[in-house]
Amino acid sequence: MEQSSKGGGIPAAFLLKSLLFSYILTGIFLAVLSFLLYKLGLGEKIVTIVIIGIYVIATFFAGFMAGKKMKSRKFLWGLLEGTAYFLILTIISVFAGKDGVTFGTSFFTTFALCAGGGMLGGMLS
C-alpha cells in the first residue's frame, strides 16, 4: 500500500498516521475541555469556540506533519489532511448522532476551517 518516496508515490501509511495523530490530539483536547466544563461550568458559546479551535489546531498539526514529510506541494497535502479529517468527522457524526448531519452554514464553515487549518499547517511546515 505504501510506495517509496524515491519513486514519487504517496506514502498512504504516513498520511494515515498523521491523521490518527490529529484525532488523538482532538481526543486529548476534548477531554481537557470536558474537565473544564465540569469544573468551571463554561457557557455554550465558549465551548463552541473552543471546539472550533480544537478542529483548527488538530488539522494544523496533521497538515504540518504531512508538509514536512512530502517536501513539495505542502499546502495541497495539508488541504488533503484537513479534508480527510473533516470527512471522517462527518461520517462519525452521521453514525453516532440521532438527528443526522444538517448541511447548513455551520457544516460548510467547519469544513472550511478544517481544510484551511490543514492547508496552513502544510504551508508553514
mmCIF file of N, CA and C in Angstrom:
data_model
loop_
_atom_site.group_PDB
_atom_site.id
_atom_site.type_symbol
_atom_site.label_atom_id
_atom_site.label_comp_id
_atom_site.label_asym_id
_atom_site.label_seq_id
_atom_site.Cartn_x
_atom_site.Cartn_y
_atom_site.Cartn_z
ATOM 1 N N MET A 1 0.815 -1.190 0.000
ATOM 2 C CA MET A 1 0.000 0.000 0.000
ATOM 3 C C MET A 1 0.857 1.251 0.000
ATOM 4 N N GLU A 2 1.947 1.220 0.691
ATOM 5 C CA GLU A 2 2.808 2.396 0.757
ATOM 6 C C GLU A 2 3.917 2.265 -0.271
ATOM 7 N N GLN A 3 4.105 3.326 -1.031
ATOM 8 C CA GLN A 3 5.177 3.327 -2.012
ATOM 9 C C GLN A 3 6.333 4.129 -1.445
ATOM 10 N N SER A 4 7.483 3.894 -1.986
ATOM 11 C CA SER A 4 8.646 4.625 -1.511
ATOM 12 C C SER A 4 8.592 6.063 -1.994
ATOM 13 N N SER A 5 9.188 6.956 -1.214
ATOM 14 C CA SER A 5 9.189 8.367 -1.597
ATOM 15 C C SER A 5 10.181 8.634 -2.731
ATOM 16 N N LYS A 6 11.070 7.705 -3.012
ATOM 17 C CA LYS A 6 12.008 7.877 -4.116
ATOM 18 C C LYS A 6 11.287 7.837 -5.451
ATOM 19 N N GLY A 7 10.258 7.000 -5.540
ATOM 20 C CA GLY A 7 9.508 6.867 -6.777
ATOM 21 C C GLY A 7 8.434 7.922 -6.938
ATOM 22 N N GLY A 8 8.273 8.805 -5.966
ATOM 23 C CA GLY A 8 7.286 9.862 -6.058
ATOM 24 C C GLY A 8 5.885 9.409 -5.698
ATOM 25 N N GLY A 9 5.753 8.263 -5.055
ATOM 26 C CA GLY A 9 4.444 7.762 -4.693
ATOM 27 C C GLY A 9 3.891 8.459 -3.459
ATOM 28 N N ILE A 10 2.690 8.115 -3.130
ATOM 29 C CA ILE A 10 2.019 8.691 -1.969
ATOM 30 C C ILE A 10 2.227 7.755 -0.782
ATOM 31 N N PRO A 11 2.873 8.226 0.266
ATOM 32 C CA PRO A 11 3.041 7.387 1.456
ATOM 33 C C PRO A 11 1.747 7.369 2.274
ATOM 34 N N ALA A 12 0.824 6.512 1.871
ATOM 35 C CA ALA A 12 -0.500 6.478 2.490
ATOM 36 C C ALA A 12 -0.424 6.160 3.980
ATOM 37 N N ALA A 13 0.491 5.283 4.366
ATOM 38 C CA ALA A 13 0.604 4.927 5.781
ATOM 39 C C ALA A 13 0.979 6.141 6.615
ATOM 40 N N PHE A 14 1.877 6.971 6.109
ATOM 41 C CA PHE A 14 2.265 8.167 6.862
ATOM 42 C C PHE A 14 1.107 9.150 6.968
ATOM 43 N N LEU A 15 0.367 9.317 5.870
ATOM 44 C CA LEU A 15 -0.771 10.238 5.895
ATOM 45 C C LEU A 15 -1.825 9.759 6.893
ATOM 46 N N LEU A 16 -2.036 8.460 6.958
ATOM 47 C CA LEU A 16 -2.976 7.919 7.938
ATOM 48 C C LEU A 16 -2.465 8.096 9.366
ATOM 49 N N LYS A 17 -1.154 7.959 9.557
ATOM 50 C CA LYS A 17 -0.580 8.162 10.890
ATOM 51 C C LYS A 17 -0.735 9.605 11.342
ATOM 52 N N SER A 18 -0.512 10.556 10.448
ATOM 53 C CA SER A 18 -0.663 11.958 10.831
ATOM 54 C C SER A 18 -2.131 12.285 11.099
ATOM 55 N N LEU A 19 -3.034 11.646 10.375
ATOM 56 C CA LEU A 19 -4.454 11.828 10.622
ATOM 57 C C LEU A 19 -4.844 11.219 11.972
ATOM 58 N N LEU A 20 -4.300 10.059 12.283
ATOM 59 C CA LEU A 20 -4.553 9.427 13.575
ATOM 60 C C LEU A 20 -4.012 10.299 14.705
ATOM 61 N N PHE A 21 -2.835 10.877 14.502
ATOM 62 C CA PHE A 21 -2.270 11.788 15.497
ATOM 63 C C PHE A 21 -3.206 12.965 15.750
ATOM 64 N N SER A 22 -3.787 13.500 14.684
ATOM 65 C CA SER A 22 -4.683 14.641 14.853
ATOM 66 C C SER A 22 -5.936 14.246 15.625
ATOM 67 N N TYR A 23 -6.431 13.025 15.447
ATOM 68 C CA TYR A 23 -7.595 12.576 16.209
ATOM 69 C C TYR A 23 -7.241 12.295 17.664
ATOM 70 N N ILE A 24 -6.048 11.804 17.914
ATOM 71 C CA ILE A 24 -5.611 11.621 19.301
ATOM 72 C C ILE A 24 -5.489 12.974 19.983
ATOM 73 N N LEU A 25 -4.929 13.940 19.276
ATOM 74 C CA LEU A 25 -4.827 15.299 19.791
ATOM 75 C C LEU A 25 -6.220 15.876 20.069
ATOM 76 N N THR A 26 -7.148 15.636 19.169
ATOM 77 C CA THR A 26 -8.522 16.084 19.368
ATOM 78 C C THR A 26 -9.120 15.459 20.623
ATOM 79 N N GLY A 27 -8.905 14.175 20.808
ATOM 80 C CA GLY A 27 -9.419 13.484 21.990
ATOM 81 C C GLY A 27 -8.864 14.051 23.278
ATOM 82 N N ILE A 28 -7.567 14.341 23.289
ATOM 83 C CA ILE A 28 -6.942 14.911 24.483
ATOM 84 C C ILE A 28 -7.532 16.289 24.781
ATOM 85 N N PHE A 29 -7.619 17.128 23.743
ATOM 86 C CA PHE A 29 -8.173 18.469 23.944
ATOM 87 C C PHE A 29 -9.634 18.422 24.378
ATOM 88 N N LEU A 30 -10.419 17.509 23.819
ATOM 89 C CA LEU A 30 -11.822 17.399 24.215
ATOM 90 C C LEU A 30 -11.966 16.892 25.642
ATOM 91 N N ALA A 31 -11.054 16.018 26.071
ATOM 92 C CA ALA A 31 -11.078 15.555 27.462
ATOM 93 C C ALA A 31 -10.777 16.715 28.416
ATOM 94 N N VAL A 32 -9.800 17.539 28.052
ATOM 95 C CA VAL A 32 -9.485 18.713 28.871
ATOM 96 C C VAL A 32 -10.673 19.675 28.889
ATOM 97 N N LEU A 33 -11.298 19.870 27.737
ATOM 98 C CA LEU A 33 -12.457 20.749 27.662
ATOM 99 C C LEU A 33 -13.605 20.224 28.521
ATOM 100 N N SER A 34 -13.844 18.933 28.481
ATOM 101 C CA SER A 34 -14.932 18.381 29.297
ATOM 102 C C SER A 34 -14.633 18.526 30.787
ATOM 103 N N PHE A 35 -13.370 18.379 31.178
ATOM 104 C CA PHE A 35 -12.993 18.594 32.575
ATOM 105 C C PHE A 35 -13.239 20.049 32.974
ATOM 106 N N LEU A 36 -12.830 20.984 32.102
ATOM 107 C CA LEU A 36 -13.052 22.400 32.385
ATOM 108 C C LEU A 36 -14.541 22.739 32.405
ATOM 109 N N LEU A 37 -15.301 22.106 31.551
ATOM 110 C CA LEU A 37 -16.746 22.310 31.532
ATOM 111 C C LEU A 37 -17.364 21.837 32.838
ATOM 112 N N TYR A 38 -16.889 20.706 33.330
ATOM 113 C CA TYR A 38 -17.390 20.151 34.590
ATOM 114 C C TYR A 38 -17.020 21.042 35.775
ATOM 115 N N LYS A 39 -15.766 21.482 35.820
ATOM 116 C CA LYS A 39 -15.286 22.256 36.963
ATOM 117 C C LYS A 39 -15.724 23.716 36.931
ATOM 118 N N LEU A 40 -15.744 24.323 35.743
ATOM 119 C CA LEU A 40 -15.991 25.758 35.655
ATOM 120 C C LEU A 40 -17.386 26.116 35.157
ATOM 121 N N GLY A 41 -18.114 25.151 34.629
ATOM 122 C CA GLY A 41 -19.442 25.425 34.108
ATOM 123 C C GLY A 41 -19.422 26.422 32.958
ATOM 124 N N LEU A 42 -18.576 26.170 31.980
ATOM 125 C CA LEU A 42 -18.437 27.071 30.842
ATOM 126 C C LEU A 42 -19.737 27.189 30.063
ATOM 127 N N GLY A 43 -19.938 28.345 29.441
ATOM 128 C CA GLY A 43 -21.129 28.580 28.643
ATOM 129 C C GLY A 43 -21.057 27.913 27.282
ATOM 130 N N GLU A 44 -22.204 27.842 26.630
ATOM 131 C CA GLU A 44 -22.286 27.167 25.335
ATOM 132 C C GLU A 44 -21.463 27.871 24.267
ATOM 133 N N LYS A 45 -21.452 29.192 24.271
ATOM 134 C CA LYS A 45 -20.680 29.927 23.261
ATOM 135 C C LYS A 45 -19.190 29.675 23.423
ATOM 136 N N ILE A 46 -18.704 29.648 24.633
ATOM 137 C CA ILE A 46 -17.284 29.398 24.874
ATOM 138 C C ILE A 46 -16.914 27.992 24.442
ATOM 139 N N VAL A 47 -17.753 27.026 24.772
ATOM 140 C CA VAL A 47 -17.487 25.637 24.390
ATOM 141 C C VAL A 47 -17.459 25.504 22.869
ATOM 142 N N THR A 48 -18.376 26.158 22.171
ATOM 143 C CA THR A 48 -18.406 26.103 20.712
ATOM 144 C C THR A 48 -17.140 26.700 20.110
ATOM 145 N N ILE A 49 -16.702 27.822 20.646
ATOM 146 C CA ILE A 49 -15.478 28.463 20.150
ATOM 147 C C ILE A 49 -14.264 27.574 20.390
ATOM 148 N N VAL A 50 -14.199 26.960 21.559
ATOM 149 C CA VAL A 50 -13.059 26.093 21.877
ATOM 150 C C VAL A 50 -13.062 24.853 20.976
ATOM 151 N N ILE A 51 -14.229 24.285 20.703
ATOM 152 C CA ILE A 51 -14.299 23.111 19.827
ATOM 153 C C ILE A 51 -13.825 23.473 18.418
ATOM 154 N N ILE A 52 -14.212 24.629 17.924
ATOM 155 C CA ILE A 52 -13.734 25.072 16.614
ATOM 156 C C ILE A 52 -12.220 25.237 16.642
ATOM 157 N N GLY A 53 -11.697 25.805 17.717
ATOM 158 C CA GLY A 53 -10.247 25.945 17.866
ATOM 159 C C GLY A 53 -9.545 24.592 17.888
ATOM 160 N N ILE A 54 -10.163 23.614 18.529
ATOM 161 C CA ILE A 54 -9.586 22.267 18.576
ATOM 162 C C ILE A 54 -9.504 21.680 17.168
ATOM 163 N N TYR A 55 -10.557 21.855 16.372
ATOM 164 C CA TYR A 55 -10.531 21.361 14.993
ATOM 165 C C TYR A 55 -9.395 21.999 14.198
ATOM 166 N N VAL A 56 -9.251 23.309 14.338
ATOM 167 C CA VAL A 56 -8.219 24.017 13.579
ATOM 168 C C VAL A 56 -6.826 23.582 14.027
ATOM 169 N N ILE A 57 -6.615 23.475 15.325
ATOM 170 C CA ILE A 57 -5.296 23.059 15.844
ATOM 171 C C ILE A 57 -4.962 21.634 15.399
ATOM 172 N N ALA A 58 -5.927 20.723 15.500
ATOM 173 C CA ALA A 58 -5.679 19.327 15.124
ATOM 174 C C ALA A 58 -5.364 19.202 13.637
ATOM 175 N N THR A 59 -6.121 19.898 12.795
ATOM 176 C CA THR A 59 -5.845 19.818 11.362
ATOM 177 C C THR A 59 -4.562 20.549 10.998
ATOM 178 N N PHE A 60 -4.238 21.603 11.751
ATOM 179 C CA PHE A 60 -2.971 22.298 11.522
ATOM 180 C C PHE A 60 -1.799 21.332 11.714
ATOM 181 N N PHE A 61 -1.814 20.575 12.805
ATOM 182 C CA PHE A 61 -0.710 19.650 13.060
ATOM 183 C C PHE A 61 -0.682 18.506 12.053
ATOM 184 N N ALA A 62 -1.845 18.042 11.619
ATOM 185 C CA ALA A 62 -1.866 16.993 10.582
ATOM 186 C C ALA A 62 -1.272 17.525 9.288
ATOM 187 N N GLY A 63 -1.664 18.733 8.898
ATOM 188 C CA GLY A 63 -1.109 19.344 7.688
ATOM 189 C C GLY A 63 0.371 19.644 7.827
ATOM 190 N N PHE A 64 0.797 20.052 9.018
ATOM 191 C CA PHE A 64 2.203 20.348 9.266
ATOM 192 C C PHE A 64 3.044 19.081 9.114
ATOM 193 N N MET A 65 2.568 17.986 9.698
ATOM 194 C CA MET A 65 3.295 16.719 9.589
ATOM 195 C C MET A 65 3.343 16.235 8.139
ATOM 196 N N ALA A 66 2.232 16.366 7.430
ATOM 197 C CA ALA A 66 2.194 15.938 6.026
ATOM 198 C C ALA A 66 3.123 16.797 5.180
ATOM 199 N N GLY A 67 3.142 18.100 5.434
ATOM 200 C CA GLY A 67 4.012 19.001 4.678
ATOM 201 C C GLY A 67 5.484 18.713 4.925
ATOM 202 N N LYS A 68 5.838 18.404 6.166
ATOM 203 C CA LYS A 68 7.236 18.068 6.482
ATOM 204 C C LYS A 68 7.678 16.814 5.738
ATOM 205 N N LYS A 69 6.790 15.852 5.647
ATOM 206 C CA LYS A 69 7.143 14.589 5.005
ATOM 207 C C LYS A 69 7.195 14.706 3.479
ATOM 208 N N MET A 70 6.270 15.443 2.902
ATOM 209 C CA MET A 70 6.129 15.427 1.455
ATOM 210 C C MET A 70 7.109 16.350 0.729
ATOM 211 N N LYS A 71 7.551 17.417 1.324
ATOM 212 C CA LYS A 71 8.575 18.320 0.781
ATOM 213 C C LYS A 71 8.122 19.196 -0.389
ATOM 214 N N SER A 72 7.144 18.790 -1.171
ATOM 215 C CA SER A 72 6.670 19.628 -2.281
ATOM 216 C C SER A 72 5.149 19.668 -2.251
ATOM 217 N N ARG A 73 4.586 20.765 -2.743
ATOM 218 C CA ARG A 73 3.140 20.982 -2.723
ATOM 219 C C ARG A 73 2.576 20.773 -1.324
ATOM 220 N N LYS A 74 3.265 21.324 -0.362
ATOM 221 C CA LYS A 74 2.909 21.105 1.036
ATOM 222 C C LYS A 74 1.490 21.542 1.348
ATOM 223 N N PHE A 75 1.065 22.663 0.766
ATOM 224 C CA PHE A 75 -0.272 23.159 1.057
ATOM 225 C C PHE A 75 -1.356 22.202 0.569
ATOM 226 N N LEU A 76 -1.095 21.510 -0.546
ATOM 227 C CA LEU A 76 -2.078 20.546 -1.042
ATOM 228 C C LEU A 76 -2.188 19.330 -0.126
ATOM 229 N N TRP A 77 -1.051 18.890 0.401
ATOM 230 C CA TRP A 77 -1.075 17.753 1.324
ATOM 231 C C TRP A 77 -1.759 18.144 2.623
ATOM 232 N N GLY A 78 -1.523 19.372 3.068
ATOM 233 C CA GLY A 78 -2.215 19.862 4.253
ATOM 234 C C GLY A 78 -3.714 19.967 4.019
ATOM 235 N N LEU A 79 -4.084 20.452 2.832
ATOM 236 C CA LEU A 79 -5.500 20.537 2.472
ATOM 237 C C LEU A 79 -6.132 19.151 2.442
ATOM 238 N N LEU A 80 -5.402 18.178 1.911
ATOM 239 C CA LEU A 80 -5.888 16.796 1.884
ATOM 240 C C LEU A 80 -6.111 16.273 3.300
ATOM 241 N N GLU A 81 -5.172 16.537 4.187
ATOM 242 C CA GLU A 81 -5.310 16.080 5.572
ATOM 243 C C GLU A 81 -6.500 16.740 6.258
ATOM 244 N N GLY A 82 -6.653 18.045 6.073
ATOM 245 C CA GLY A 82 -7.783 18.745 6.686
ATOM 246 C C GLY A 82 -9.119 18.261 6.154
ATOM 247 N N THR A 83 -9.177 17.998 4.847
ATOM 248 C CA THR A 83 -10.407 17.494 4.239
ATOM 249 C C THR A 83 -10.711 16.080 4.716
ATOM 250 N N ALA A 84 -9.691 15.239 4.803
ATOM 251 C CA ALA A 84 -9.888 13.869 5.287
ATOM 252 C C ALA A 84 -10.354 13.882 6.741
ATOM 253 N N TYR A 85 -9.774 14.762 7.552
ATOM 254 C CA TYR A 85 -10.189 14.902 8.953
ATOM 255 C C TYR A 85 -11.671 15.244 9.016
ATOM 256 N N PHE A 86 -12.093 16.211 8.204
ATOM 257 C CA PHE A 86 -13.484 16.634 8.201
ATOM 258 C C PHE A 86 -14.405 15.510 7.731
ATOM 259 N N LEU A 87 -14.019 14.802 6.684
ATOM 260 C CA LEU A 87 -14.860 13.723 6.166
ATOM 261 C C LEU A 87 -15.046 12.608 7.184
ATOM 262 N N ILE A 88 -13.967 12.242 7.860
ATOM 263 C CA ILE A 88 -14.076 11.201 8.888
ATOM 264 C C ILE A 88 -14.929 11.702 10.043
ATOM 265 N N LEU A 89 -14.756 12.947 10.429
ATOM 266 C CA LEU A 89 -15.570 13.547 11.485
ATOM 267 C C LEU A 89 -17.049 13.535 11.102
ATOM 268 N N THR A 90 -17.340 13.834 9.847
ATOM 269 C CA THR A 90 -18.724 13.831 9.364
ATOM 270 C C THR A 90 -19.308 12.427 9.382
ATOM 271 N N ILE A 91 -18.535 11.447 8.930
ATOM 272 C CA ILE A 91 -19.009 10.058 8.916
ATOM 273 C C ILE A 91 -19.293 9.577 10.332
ATOM 274 N N ILE A 92 -18.405 9.890 11.254
ATOM 275 C CA ILE A 92 -18.620 9.504 12.650
ATOM 276 C C ILE A 92 -19.863 10.185 13.203
ATOM 277 N N SER A 93 -20.061 11.453 12.862
ATOM 278 C CA SER A 93 -21.240 12.179 13.338
ATOM 279 C C SER A 93 -22.528 11.588 12.789
ATOM 280 N N VAL A 94 -22.512 11.141 11.543
ATOM 281 C CA VAL A 94 -23.702 10.539 10.944
ATOM 282 C C VAL A 94 -24.076 9.263 11.672
ATOM 283 N N PHE A 95 -23.088 8.419 11.963
ATOM 284 C CA PHE A 95 -23.377 7.145 12.612
ATOM 285 C C PHE A 95 -23.626 7.276 14.107
ATOM 286 N N ALA A 96 -23.067 8.289 14.739
ATOM 287 C CA ALA A 96 -23.229 8.445 16.183
ATOM 288 C C ALA A 96 -24.457 9.270 16.554
ATOM 289 N N GLY A 97 -24.828 10.201 15.698
ATOM 290 C CA GLY A 97 -25.926 11.110 16.029
ATOM 291 C C GLY A 97 -27.285 10.544 15.695
ATOM 292 N N LYS A 98 -28.278 11.004 16.437
ATOM 293 C CA LYS A 98 -29.652 10.569 16.200
ATOM 294 C C LYS A 98 -30.315 11.405 15.113
ATOM 295 N N ASP A 99 -29.967 12.683 15.063
ATOM 296 C CA ASP A 99 -30.632 13.595 14.143
ATOM 297 C C ASP A 99 -29.986 13.637 12.769
ATOM 298 N N GLY A 100 -28.828 13.090 12.630
ATOM 299 C CA GLY A 100 -28.124 13.155 11.358
ATOM 300 C C GLY A 100 -27.357 14.464 11.226
ATOM 301 N N VAL A 101 -26.755 14.639 10.085
ATOM 302 C CA VAL A 101 -25.964 15.833 9.826
ATOM 303 C C VAL A 101 -26.790 16.779 8.973
ATOM 304 N N THR A 102 -26.872 18.036 9.406
ATOM 305 C CA THR A 102 -27.575 19.032 8.605
ATOM 306 C C THR A 102 -26.548 19.823 7.805
ATOM 307 N N PHE A 103 -26.869 20.097 6.576
ATOM 308 C CA PHE A 103 -25.954 20.792 5.688
ATOM 309 C C PHE A 103 -26.244 22.286 5.694
ATOM 310 N N GLY A 104 -26.067 22.889 6.842
ATOM 311 C CA GLY A 104 -26.267 24.323 6.991
ATOM 312 C C GLY A 104 -24.951 25.067 6.922
ATOM 313 N N THR A 105 -24.985 26.311 7.343
ATOM 314 C CA THR A 105 -23.780 27.132 7.274
ATOM 315 C C THR A 105 -22.688 26.620 8.205
ATOM 316 N N SER A 106 -23.062 26.070 9.355
ATOM 317 C CA SER A 106 -22.027 25.580 10.271
ATOM 318 C C SER A 106 -21.298 24.373 9.690
ATOM 319 N N PHE A 107 -21.991 23.572 8.887
ATOM 320 C CA PHE A 107 -21.360 22.423 8.237
ATOM 321 C C PHE A 107 -20.249 22.890 7.303
ATOM 322 N N PHE A 108 -20.571 23.860 6.460
ATOM 323 C CA PHE A 108 -19.594 24.347 5.487
ATOM 324 C C PHE A 108 -18.511 25.199 6.148
ATOM 325 N N THR A 109 -18.874 25.892 7.224
ATOM 326 C CA THR A 109 -17.870 26.660 7.970
ATOM 327 C C THR A 109 -16.865 25.726 8.623
ATOM 328 N N THR A 110 -17.362 24.635 9.203
ATOM 329 C CA THR A 110 -16.459 23.661 9.821
ATOM 330 C C THR A 110 -15.561 23.027 8.770
ATOM 331 N N PHE A 111 -16.115 22.731 7.599
ATOM 332 C CA PHE A 111 -15.296 22.193 6.510
ATOM 333 C C PHE A 111 -14.192 23.174 6.128
ATOM 334 N N ALA A 112 -14.558 24.444 5.968
ATOM 335 C CA ALA A 112 -13.567 25.459 5.582
ATOM 336 C C ALA A 112 -12.492 25.610 6.653
ATOM 337 N N LEU A 113 -12.875 25.549 7.918
ATOM 338 C CA LEU A 113 -11.889 25.686 8.998
ATOM 339 C C LEU A 113 -10.951 24.477 9.050
ATOM 340 N N CYS A 114 -11.492 23.281 8.878
ATOM 341 C CA CYS A 114 -10.653 22.075 8.894
ATOM 342 C C CYS A 114 -9.703 22.067 7.694
ATOM 343 N N ALA A 115 -10.243 22.336 6.516
ATOM 344 C CA ALA A 115 -9.400 22.356 5.313
ATOM 345 C C ALA A 115 -8.374 23.480 5.394
ATOM 346 N N GLY A 116 -8.799 24.645 5.856
ATOM 347 C CA GLY A 116 -7.884 25.773 5.982
ATOM 348 C C GLY A 116 -6.808 25.537 7.037
ATOM 349 N N GLY A 117 -7.169 24.915 8.149
ATOM 350 C CA GLY A 117 -6.182 24.590 9.184
ATOM 351 C C GLY A 117 -5.124 23.634 8.676
ATOM 352 N N GLY A 118 -5.572 22.609 7.948
ATOM 353 C CA GLY A 118 -4.614 21.673 7.364
ATOM 354 C C GLY A 118 -3.724 22.317 6.331
ATOM 355 N N MET A 119 -4.316 23.172 5.484
ATOM 356 C CA MET A 119 -3.532 23.846 4.454
ATOM 357 C C MET A 119 -2.524 24.802 5.087
ATOM 358 N N LEU A 120 -2.935 25.517 6.123
ATOM 359 C CA LEU A 120 -1.994 26.431 6.806
ATOM 360 C C LEU A 120 -0.847 25.648 7.432
ATOM 361 N N GLY A 121 -1.158 24.510 8.042
ATOM 362 C CA GLY A 121 -0.102 23.676 8.596
ATOM 363 C C GLY A 121 0.875 23.203 7.533
ATOM 364 N N GLY A 122 0.347 22.805 6.389
ATOM 365 C CA GLY A 122 1.217 22.398 5.289
ATOM 366 C C GLY A 122 2.072 23.539 4.778
ATOM 367 N N MET A 123 1.495 24.722 4.683
ATOM 368 C CA MET A 123 2.249 25.887 4.171
ATOM 369 C C MET A 123 3.357 26.295 5.130
ATOM 370 N N LEU A 124 3.129 26.158 6.423
ATOM 371 C CA LEU A 124 4.126 26.603 7.410
ATOM 372 C C LEU A 124 5.134 25.520 7.763
ATOM 373 N N SER A 125 4.987 24.336 7.191
ATOM 374 C CA SER A 125 5.929 23.249 7.516
ATOM 375 C C SER A 125 7.266 23.433 6.825
#
